[in-house]
């Protein structure tokens, strides 16, 4: 009989990554399996609700009371989405005079107006030739009650 | 077709996202311990600040210009990198993450007529969503894609994407592209080529195949072919487990004391072994090196290193720490002001499927259980909570006097917005 000249080949299993899988809750018992196991769905995740574009989403903390009539006060957390194009009337984080500011943005023929939600603060007018940057649009506010 | 997406001045750009006042100003980022420059904005490059330049040499320049200085904030850069890479994945069938700020893109099966538009849309989207400017090169080979990406940086008019596909365009570009900037041409080859009057990539391409094969072997030949549009470097889609794990640090001052050096080396060993276990590998080699101050000419200079090959590959902190200490003992010399030390674990292989050594005396099962418990505790209660006695009471503080906030990973450090 002719012997096979091929040498033996050894294989080693690669186990460099672990993947977590959702587990069915009931372990194997002699009794009746949980009828809910066939209907498992993931639990609700708040992230799914407030984060539309994970790569573009940043969180920011509010300091000051100029937006208090919109219900946004000191310490609230803003969910800022840089993927959203600024639109007329949007709430936005704006980089202005060396700091980040929260205001409602109005795009008007004469220029851009930044509107506070507190009568103690003035409306800020941006002339068309002034440098102005919307850093991100605020979609949600997270706050304790 | 291949693409290369490279983030422009990545670390400096990350800092700018969260501090737009840095726009237009020179920005530099310093290495661990604020030792030397590891990233520069274009403005800083124009001031003549070099990559790797020691920070203390910049004092005069700092006085003359308003240079913004940052300690490396790798937590922030890592998070921003993850965002950029995830966006890239949404545009092309596959990406190969090449480094923290670079990824190759696979355009296989996509309509060639849309490449240019697609590339520009990718660059725009990444810029808008993360704030990071990128340069995307698209070409028939990885080496050409790298060149195309560099062209974007040179010519802002390209608006972040350069498609390099037509042979006449490629030739025009190679005619002017310096050979030492070509991917894969190291300093040694550059010197060899220079002595033969080869200055541009096109000069190099014109050399006969036999010459390249003889002088630069298959590796050089690969670059030579890639420059001519023949893809020789394939696409590695799987994130490869690292071939080497290293922890090296420049100290904030000169260290003469053996005990202190020992503690530092033990800490690096502990950190390396933990990384090793996290990727489920074992190492077959461990290297220790120590370096005396290079920038102080009044002190004796020295670089010493030792390598040990292990008969049984391991991921055990205790075993590696003992080995590192033995090696350190053999290379340490009294009277030297050591400024840098490091541990490098190499010959890495997957932990599963290792052969046993008949003469192995160690109780590996027991040690593996111990390491598992240590890793779990450190995961729950914070890093360095459980460590070897050799590491000493607490980790050495890094000098990071110019650290920006961890804007994206710590609730207490997120952006502040005036309302």
XYZ file of C-alpha atoms in Angstrom:
564
model
C 0.000 0.000 0.000
C 1.225 3.429 -0.838
C 1.691 5.661 2.155
C 0.343 9.154 2.091
C 3.288 11.580 1.944
C 1.267 14.483 3.343
C 2.332 15.364 6.881
C -0.257 15.746 9.572
C -1.634 19.224 9.946
C -2.505 20.606 13.348
C -5.164 23.176 13.887
C -5.554 25.342 16.941
C -8.901 26.960 17.610
C -8.856 30.763 17.520
C -10.581 32.230 20.503
C -9.616 35.860 20.511
C -13.050 37.373 20.901
C -15.960 36.618 23.093
C -19.487 37.406 22.067
C -22.229 37.847 24.583
C -25.531 36.348 23.576
C -28.854 36.910 25.253
C -29.667 33.905 27.365
C -33.018 32.308 27.664
C -33.884 32.731 31.326
C -35.044 29.309 32.354
C -32.359 26.704 32.815
C -32.975 23.112 31.873
C -35.240 21.584 34.458
C -37.301 18.464 34.325
C -40.428 20.582 34.630
C -42.247 22.597 32.024
C -40.057 25.183 30.200
C -41.095 28.809 30.498
C -43.590 29.574 27.752
C -42.080 33.079 27.540
C -38.738 31.788 26.203
C -40.064 31.709 22.650
C -41.114 35.341 22.926
C -37.925 36.943 24.284
C -37.246 40.482 23.130
C -34.459 42.787 24.210
C -35.314 45.107 27.086
C -36.048 48.720 26.196
C -32.899 50.785 25.927
C -33.144 54.528 26.489
C -30.244 55.018 24.074
C -32.418 53.758 21.204
C -34.862 56.532 21.947
C -32.597 59.543 22.374
C -29.601 58.666 20.181
C -30.315 58.607 16.443
C -26.696 58.975 15.283
C -24.330 57.429 17.862
C -21.149 58.644 16.117
C -22.447 62.207 16.034
C -23.956 62.353 19.518
C -22.280 64.223 22.357
C -23.536 65.125 25.810
C -23.283 68.562 27.369
C -24.208 70.081 30.730
C -26.208 73.304 31.043
C -24.891 76.230 33.083
C -27.140 79.250 33.532
C -30.837 80.091 33.343
C -31.357 81.825 29.980
C -33.454 78.914 28.679
C -35.537 78.315 31.800
C -38.927 79.109 30.190
C -38.270 76.209 27.822
C -37.840 74.066 30.905
C -34.051 73.802 30.554
C -32.160 74.726 33.703
C -28.769 74.533 35.368
C -27.344 70.994 35.483
C -29.599 69.513 32.787
C -27.893 67.258 30.272
C -28.270 68.012 26.576
C -28.173 65.294 23.936
C -26.429 67.045 21.050
C -26.569 65.557 17.551
C -24.022 66.968 15.106
C -25.580 64.997 12.230
C -28.741 67.105 12.216
C -28.652 70.121 9.879
C -29.567 73.249 11.834
C -33.146 74.270 10.978
C -35.182 77.379 11.692
C -36.399 77.218 15.263
C -34.032 74.476 16.381
C -32.472 74.416 19.802
C -28.713 74.408 19.283
C -25.308 74.520 20.905
C -23.498 77.447 19.319
C -19.874 78.443 19.601
C -19.946 82.186 20.218
C -17.373 84.591 21.684
C -15.136 81.835 22.966
C -17.753 79.654 24.630
C -20.521 77.173 23.964
C -24.007 78.694 24.268
C -27.479 77.188 24.198
C -30.115 79.171 22.295
C -33.009 78.770 19.895
C -31.879 79.622 16.361
C -33.975 81.661 13.921
C -32.801 81.980 10.336
C -34.220 85.239 9.015
C -33.666 87.401 5.957
C -31.735 90.009 7.924
C -29.510 87.439 9.564
C -29.550 84.876 12.320
C -31.240 85.519 15.668
C -30.398 83.599 18.821
C -33.400 83.627 21.105
C -33.253 82.984 24.856
C -36.180 81.632 26.855
C -35.944 84.091 29.717
C -37.060 87.756 29.466
C -33.983 88.817 31.460
C -31.724 87.986 28.497
C -31.502 89.863 25.190
C -31.949 88.358 21.749
C -28.554 88.041 20.036
C -28.413 89.241 16.439
C -25.777 87.752 14.135
C -25.045 89.789 11.009
C -24.532 87.770 7.828
C -20.812 88.673 7.760
C -20.145 87.607 11.370
C -18.508 84.241 11.981
C -21.059 81.859 13.379
C -21.043 78.147 13.946
C -23.774 75.817 15.084
C -21.800 73.109 16.900
C -24.726 70.728 17.159
C -28.498 70.517 17.343
C -30.089 69.528 20.663
C -32.634 66.739 20.296
C -33.296 65.741 23.890
C -32.783 67.034 27.380
C -32.134 64.657 30.264
C -33.108 66.017 33.660
C -34.106 64.868 37.109
C -37.542 65.928 38.351
C -10.063 49.551 -5.697
C -8.658 50.584 -2.348
C -9.205 53.645 -0.254
C -7.245 55.146 2.590
C -8.890 57.463 5.069
C -6.417 59.428 7.172
C -7.531 61.889 9.854
C -5.702 65.205 9.480
C -3.449 65.994 12.465
C -5.732 63.692 14.416
C -4.853 64.442 18.061
C -4.754 68.188 17.469
C -8.057 67.980 15.564
C -9.690 66.108 18.473
C -8.730 68.919 20.837
C -10.182 71.457 18.413
C -13.572 69.752 18.258
C -14.148 70.568 21.914
C -12.387 73.930 21.900
C -13.143 75.717 18.614
C -11.058 78.711 19.764
C -8.025 76.608 18.777
C -9.028 76.927 15.110
C -6.246 78.730 13.237
C -3.863 78.564 16.221
C -0.778 76.369 16.452
C -1.642 73.284 18.532
C 0.783 70.634 19.766
C 0.143 67.415 21.679
C 2.800 65.900 23.959
C 3.641 62.258 24.628
C 2.995 60.505 27.934
C 4.735 62.482 30.689
C 4.766 65.577 28.484
C 8.113 64.476 27.040
C 7.999 65.332 23.363
C 5.752 66.443 20.546
C 3.611 63.672 19.025
C 1.111 65.746 17.036
C 1.048 69.174 15.445
C -1.577 71.279 13.754
C -0.602 72.741 10.371
C 0.149 76.073 12.055
C 2.555 74.333 14.454
C 4.230 72.527 11.544
C 4.742 75.861 9.828
C 6.559 77.161 12.930
C 9.099 74.407 12.304
C 8.135 72.262 15.288
C 9.297 68.719 14.510
C 7.681 65.395 15.301
C 9.364 63.927 18.379
C 10.959 67.208 19.417
C 11.479 67.420 23.205
C 9.060 69.856 24.800
C 11.715 71.747 26.754
C 13.343 72.818 23.492
C 10.229 74.781 22.573
C 10.366 77.332 25.399
C 11.671 80.141 23.231
C 9.095 79.452 20.514
C 6.321 79.317 23.129
C 7.238 82.798 24.271
C 6.982 84.199 20.745
C 3.798 82.481 19.611
C 0.499 81.586 21.164
C 0.933 77.851 20.963
C -1.735 75.686 22.572
C -0.149 72.708 24.376
C -1.927 69.500 25.348
C -0.905 66.362 27.195
C -1.956 63.314 25.190
C -5.576 62.504 26.067
C -5.740 58.980 24.656
C -9.106 58.283 26.230
C -10.603 61.084 24.154
C -8.665 60.249 20.979
C -9.652 56.595 21.242
C -13.333 57.486 21.486
C -13.155 59.910 18.550
C -11.308 57.291 16.500
C -14.056 54.759 17.197
C -16.634 57.249 15.920
C -14.726 57.898 12.680
C -14.187 54.177 12.031
C -17.853 53.378 12.648
C -18.899 56.055 10.152
C -16.522 54.642 7.530
C -18.120 51.218 7.985
C -21.470 52.672 6.954
C -20.148 53.647 3.513
C -18.058 50.729 2.242
C -18.373 46.933 2.462
C -15.290 46.609 4.682
C -12.600 48.643 6.398
C -9.216 47.685 7.792
C -8.293 49.803 10.801
C -4.610 50.501 10.271
C -3.938 52.789 13.207
C -5.829 55.095 15.567
C -6.275 57.661 12.774
C -6.060 55.624 9.567
C -8.135 52.949 7.858
C -8.017 51.219 4.494
C -11.328 50.970 2.671
C -12.497 48.174 0.415
C -14.500 49.383 -2.590
C -14.941 45.917 -4.095
C -18.155 45.516 -6.058
C -19.005 49.208 -5.998
C -19.701 51.336 -9.046
C -16.421 52.963 -10.105
C -18.199 56.019 -11.482
C -19.413 56.890 -8.013
C -16.058 56.633 -6.196
C -15.258 60.303 -6.358
C -18.664 61.412 -5.173
C -18.756 58.713 -2.492
C -15.322 59.706 -1.195
C -16.317 63.336 -0.919
C -19.546 62.432 0.821
C -17.597 60.317 3.345
C -15.212 63.167 4.079
C -18.074 65.651 4.486
C -20.100 63.335 6.715
C -17.172 62.539 9.009
C -16.331 66.233 9.273
C -19.901 67.192 10.087
C -20.681 64.400 12.520
C -17.422 64.190 14.461
C -15.720 67.498 13.662
C -12.626 65.634 12.442
C -11.210 66.615 9.013
C -10.071 63.621 6.952
C -8.169 62.955 3.731
C -9.436 60.089 1.612
C -7.369 58.646 -1.212
C -8.891 56.160 -3.666
C -6.676 54.181 -6.063
C -6.070 50.712 -7.544
C -3.568 49.751 -4.795
C -3.020 50.501 -1.125
C 0.308 52.208 -1.820
C -1.281 54.527 -4.401
C -4.258 55.189 -2.108
C -1.787 56.386 0.536
C -0.263 58.772 -1.982
C -3.690 60.039 -3.059
C -4.577 60.702 0.568
C -1.387 62.729 1.033
C -2.300 64.797 -2.020
C -5.532 65.837 -0.290
C -3.499 67.352 2.511
C -1.259 69.182 0.087
C -4.135 70.511 -2.015
C -7.082 71.755 0.075
C -8.997 72.304 -3.184
C -9.509 68.535 -3.396
C -11.914 68.960 -0.463
C -10.897 65.828 1.400
C -10.945 63.224 -1.365
C -8.627 62.377 -4.238
C -9.376 59.684 -6.799
C -6.193 58.477 -8.477
C -7.137 55.977 -11.137
C -6.267 56.938 -14.732
C -2.733 55.800 -15.681
C -1.839 59.246 -17.037
C -2.883 60.882 -13.734
C -0.889 58.339 -11.747
C 2.209 59.009 -13.808
C 1.825 62.752 -13.454
C 1.588 62.407 -9.668
C 4.479 59.943 -9.314
C 6.678 62.257 -11.358
C 6.523 64.778 -8.552
C 6.064 62.553 -5.507
C 9.208 62.203 -3.333
C 10.235 58.547 -3.039
C 10.879 58.802 0.712
C 7.213 59.625 1.299
C 6.040 56.432 -0.373
C 4.499 53.877 1.993
C 6.998 51.073 2.654
C 10.139 53.014 1.732
C 12.069 53.184 4.975
C 15.030 55.355 5.789
C 17.544 52.698 4.807
C 16.115 52.256 1.337
C 15.799 55.977 0.949
C 19.551 56.258 1.453
C 20.256 53.469 -1.023
C 17.950 55.037 -3.609
C 19.433 58.471 -3.067
C 22.906 57.221 -3.858
C 21.507 55.957 -7.163
C 19.910 59.288 -7.954
C 16.334 58.145 -7.340
C 14.325 61.054 -6.050
C 10.718 60.650 -7.154
C 8.352 57.702 -7.130
C 8.480 57.747 -10.930
C 12.312 57.446 -10.900
C 11.800 54.370 -8.753
C 9.190 52.849 -11.047
C 11.558 53.242 -14.018
C 14.206 51.030 -12.353
C 14.432 47.547 -13.870
C 12.683 44.738 -12.016
C 15.905 42.756 -11.702
C 17.634 45.665 -9.918
C 14.792 45.989 -7.404
C 14.716 42.240 -6.814
C 18.439 42.141 -6.217
C 18.759 45.198 -3.982
C 15.391 45.384 -2.265
C 14.080 41.819 -2.482
C 10.417 40.839 -2.638
C 9.312 43.541 -0.239
C 10.729 46.305 -2.440
C 9.349 44.588 -5.503
C 5.907 44.690 -3.946
C 6.083 48.465 -3.539
C 7.430 48.778 -7.106
C 4.463 46.832 -8.483
C 1.924 48.587 -6.294
C 3.101 51.942 -7.647
C 2.322 50.627 -11.119
C -1.230 49.813 -10.175
C -0.809 46.100 -9.489
C -2.359 45.320 -6.108
C 0.059 43.167 -4.078
C -0.916 44.079 -0.548
C -4.221 42.487 0.292
C -7.038 43.615 2.463
C -7.044 42.424 6.041
C -10.546 42.738 7.261
C -10.236 40.922 10.545
C -8.865 42.995 13.359
C -5.647 41.064 13.827
C -4.629 40.416 17.366
C -1.562 42.479 18.096
C 1.782 40.930 17.177
C 3.442 42.731 20.035
C 2.319 44.270 23.281
C 4.436 46.970 24.812
C 4.331 49.462 27.645
C 7.125 52.006 27.601
C 7.376 55.292 29.438
C 9.603 58.315 29.571
C 9.984 59.373 33.213
C 9.325 62.866 34.494
C 12.895 62.949 35.866
C 16.064 60.876 35.882
C 15.894 57.742 37.995
C 19.078 56.274 39.495
C 17.584 54.166 42.246
C 17.279 50.465 41.408
C 14.254 49.910 43.636
C 12.294 52.611 41.863
C 13.255 51.341 38.414
C 12.202 47.874 39.520
C 8.795 49.128 40.661
C 8.233 50.916 37.376
C 9.219 47.901 35.277
C 6.944 45.687 37.404
C 4.044 48.066 36.714
C 4.647 47.954 32.969
C 4.841 44.167 33.112
C 1.553 43.991 34.998
C -0.126 46.273 32.442
C 1.257 44.285 29.491
C 0.216 40.928 30.938
C -3.284 42.255 31.508
C -3.520 43.394 27.872
C -2.214 39.984 26.808
C -4.945 38.174 28.733
C -7.610 40.540 27.425
C -6.872 39.497 23.853
C -6.605 35.864 24.978
C -3.004 35.387 23.916
C 0.159 34.080 25.482
C 3.658 35.372 24.759
C 6.794 33.411 23.931
C 9.215 36.290 24.486
C 9.657 39.129 26.919
C 12.042 42.055 26.489
C 13.081 44.664 29.036
C 14.901 47.845 28.108
C 16.213 50.849 30.011
C 17.555 54.053 28.533
C 19.693 56.696 30.217
C 19.017 60.361 29.464
C 19.866 61.145 25.865
C 19.322 64.865 26.126
C 21.781 65.418 28.948
C 25.279 65.305 27.542
C 26.949 65.642 30.919
C 25.698 62.226 32.022
C 26.822 58.846 30.738
C 24.634 57.559 27.877
C 23.339 54.041 27.787
C 20.696 51.856 26.189
C 20.446 48.326 27.500
C 17.991 45.605 26.674
C 17.487 41.890 27.323
C 15.233 39.329 25.725
C 14.155 36.003 27.171
C 12.514 33.227 25.178
C 10.109 31.186 27.244
C 10.027 27.402 26.957
C 6.306 27.533 27.743
C 4.427 30.601 26.475
C 2.568 32.383 29.246
C 0.164 35.184 30.171
C 0.921 34.985 33.881
C 1.759 38.303 35.555
C 3.666 36.600 38.363
C 5.891 34.616 36.023
C 6.555 37.584 33.739
C 7.232 39.957 36.625
C 9.861 37.618 38.071
C 11.531 37.301 34.650
C 11.489 41.040 34.071
C 13.099 41.637 37.443
C 15.882 39.135 36.683
C 16.609 40.819 33.355
C 16.496 44.304 34.833
C 18.969 43.243 37.521
C 21.396 42.121 34.808
C 21.277 45.337 32.762
C 20.984 47.968 35.494
C 24.138 49.919 36.260
C 24.700 52.235 39.172
C 25.387 55.883 38.451
C 23.229 56.232 35.356
C 20.277 58.601 35.243
C 17.617 56.453 33.584
C 14.967 58.371 31.724
C 12.973 55.685 29.974
C 12.086 52.017 30.415
C 9.818 49.538 28.769
C 8.510 46.011 28.492
C 7.775 44.349 25.154
C 5.946 41.037 24.920
C 6.332 39.320 21.554
C 5.905 35.965 19.801
C 2.225 36.167 20.682
C -0.072 33.234 19.982
C -3.631 32.306 20.887
C -3.925 30.929 24.397
C -6.140 28.045 23.374
C -4.473 25.045 21.792
C -1.055 25.445 23.383
C 1.138 22.393 23.703
C 2.243 21.187 27.085
C 5.864 20.878 28.072
C 6.661 17.592 29.812
C 9.151 19.281 32.102
C 6.972 22.245 32.960
C 6.969 22.610 36.724
C 4.422 25.398 37.038
C 0.860 24.761 38.143
C -0.683 26.599 35.196
C -4.305 25.837 35.954
C -4.008 27.318 39.414
C -2.217 30.427 38.160
C -4.746 30.906 35.363
C -7.553 30.869 37.943
C -5.657 33.393 40.045
C -5.154 35.739 37.083
C -8.819 35.429 36.150
C -9.812 36.438 39.665
C -7.360 39.381 39.663
C -8.647 40.661 36.310
C -12.255 40.357 37.448
C -11.568 42.283 40.668
C -9.685 45.022 38.850
C -12.501 45.255 36.339
C -15.048 45.773 39.106
C -13.124 47.884 41.589
C -10.809 49.850 39.309
C -7.417 49.312 37.776
C -4.389 48.577 39.973
C -6.563 47.544 42.910
C -4.961 44.076 42.967
C -1.325 44.045 41.875
C 1.959 42.355 42.568
C 3.969 43.528 45.585
C 6.769 44.461 43.184
C 4.588 47.195 41.713
C 4.675 49.080 45.001
C 1.910 50.926 46.810
C 0.633 53.042 43.913
C 1.235 53.708 40.241
C 3.676 56.437 39.353
C 1.848 59.565 38.369
C 2.366 60.669 34.826
C 3.217 64.271 34.223
C 0.186 65.518 32.381
C 0.013 69.189 33.092
C -1.927 70.121 29.977
C -4.571 67.417 29.899
C -7.924 68.340 28.374
C -11.134 66.869 29.747
C -12.502 63.427 28.918
C -15.426 65.064 27.142
C -16.967 61.875 25.773
C -16.340 59.217 28.407
C -16.896 60.792 31.833
C -20.209 62.365 32.915
C -18.339 64.792 35.156
C -16.201 66.076 32.309
C -18.694 66.565 29.466
C -18.900 69.839 27.531
C -20.293 72.795 29.480
C -22.819 74.984 27.677
C -23.759 78.477 28.843
C -27.485 79.076 28.782
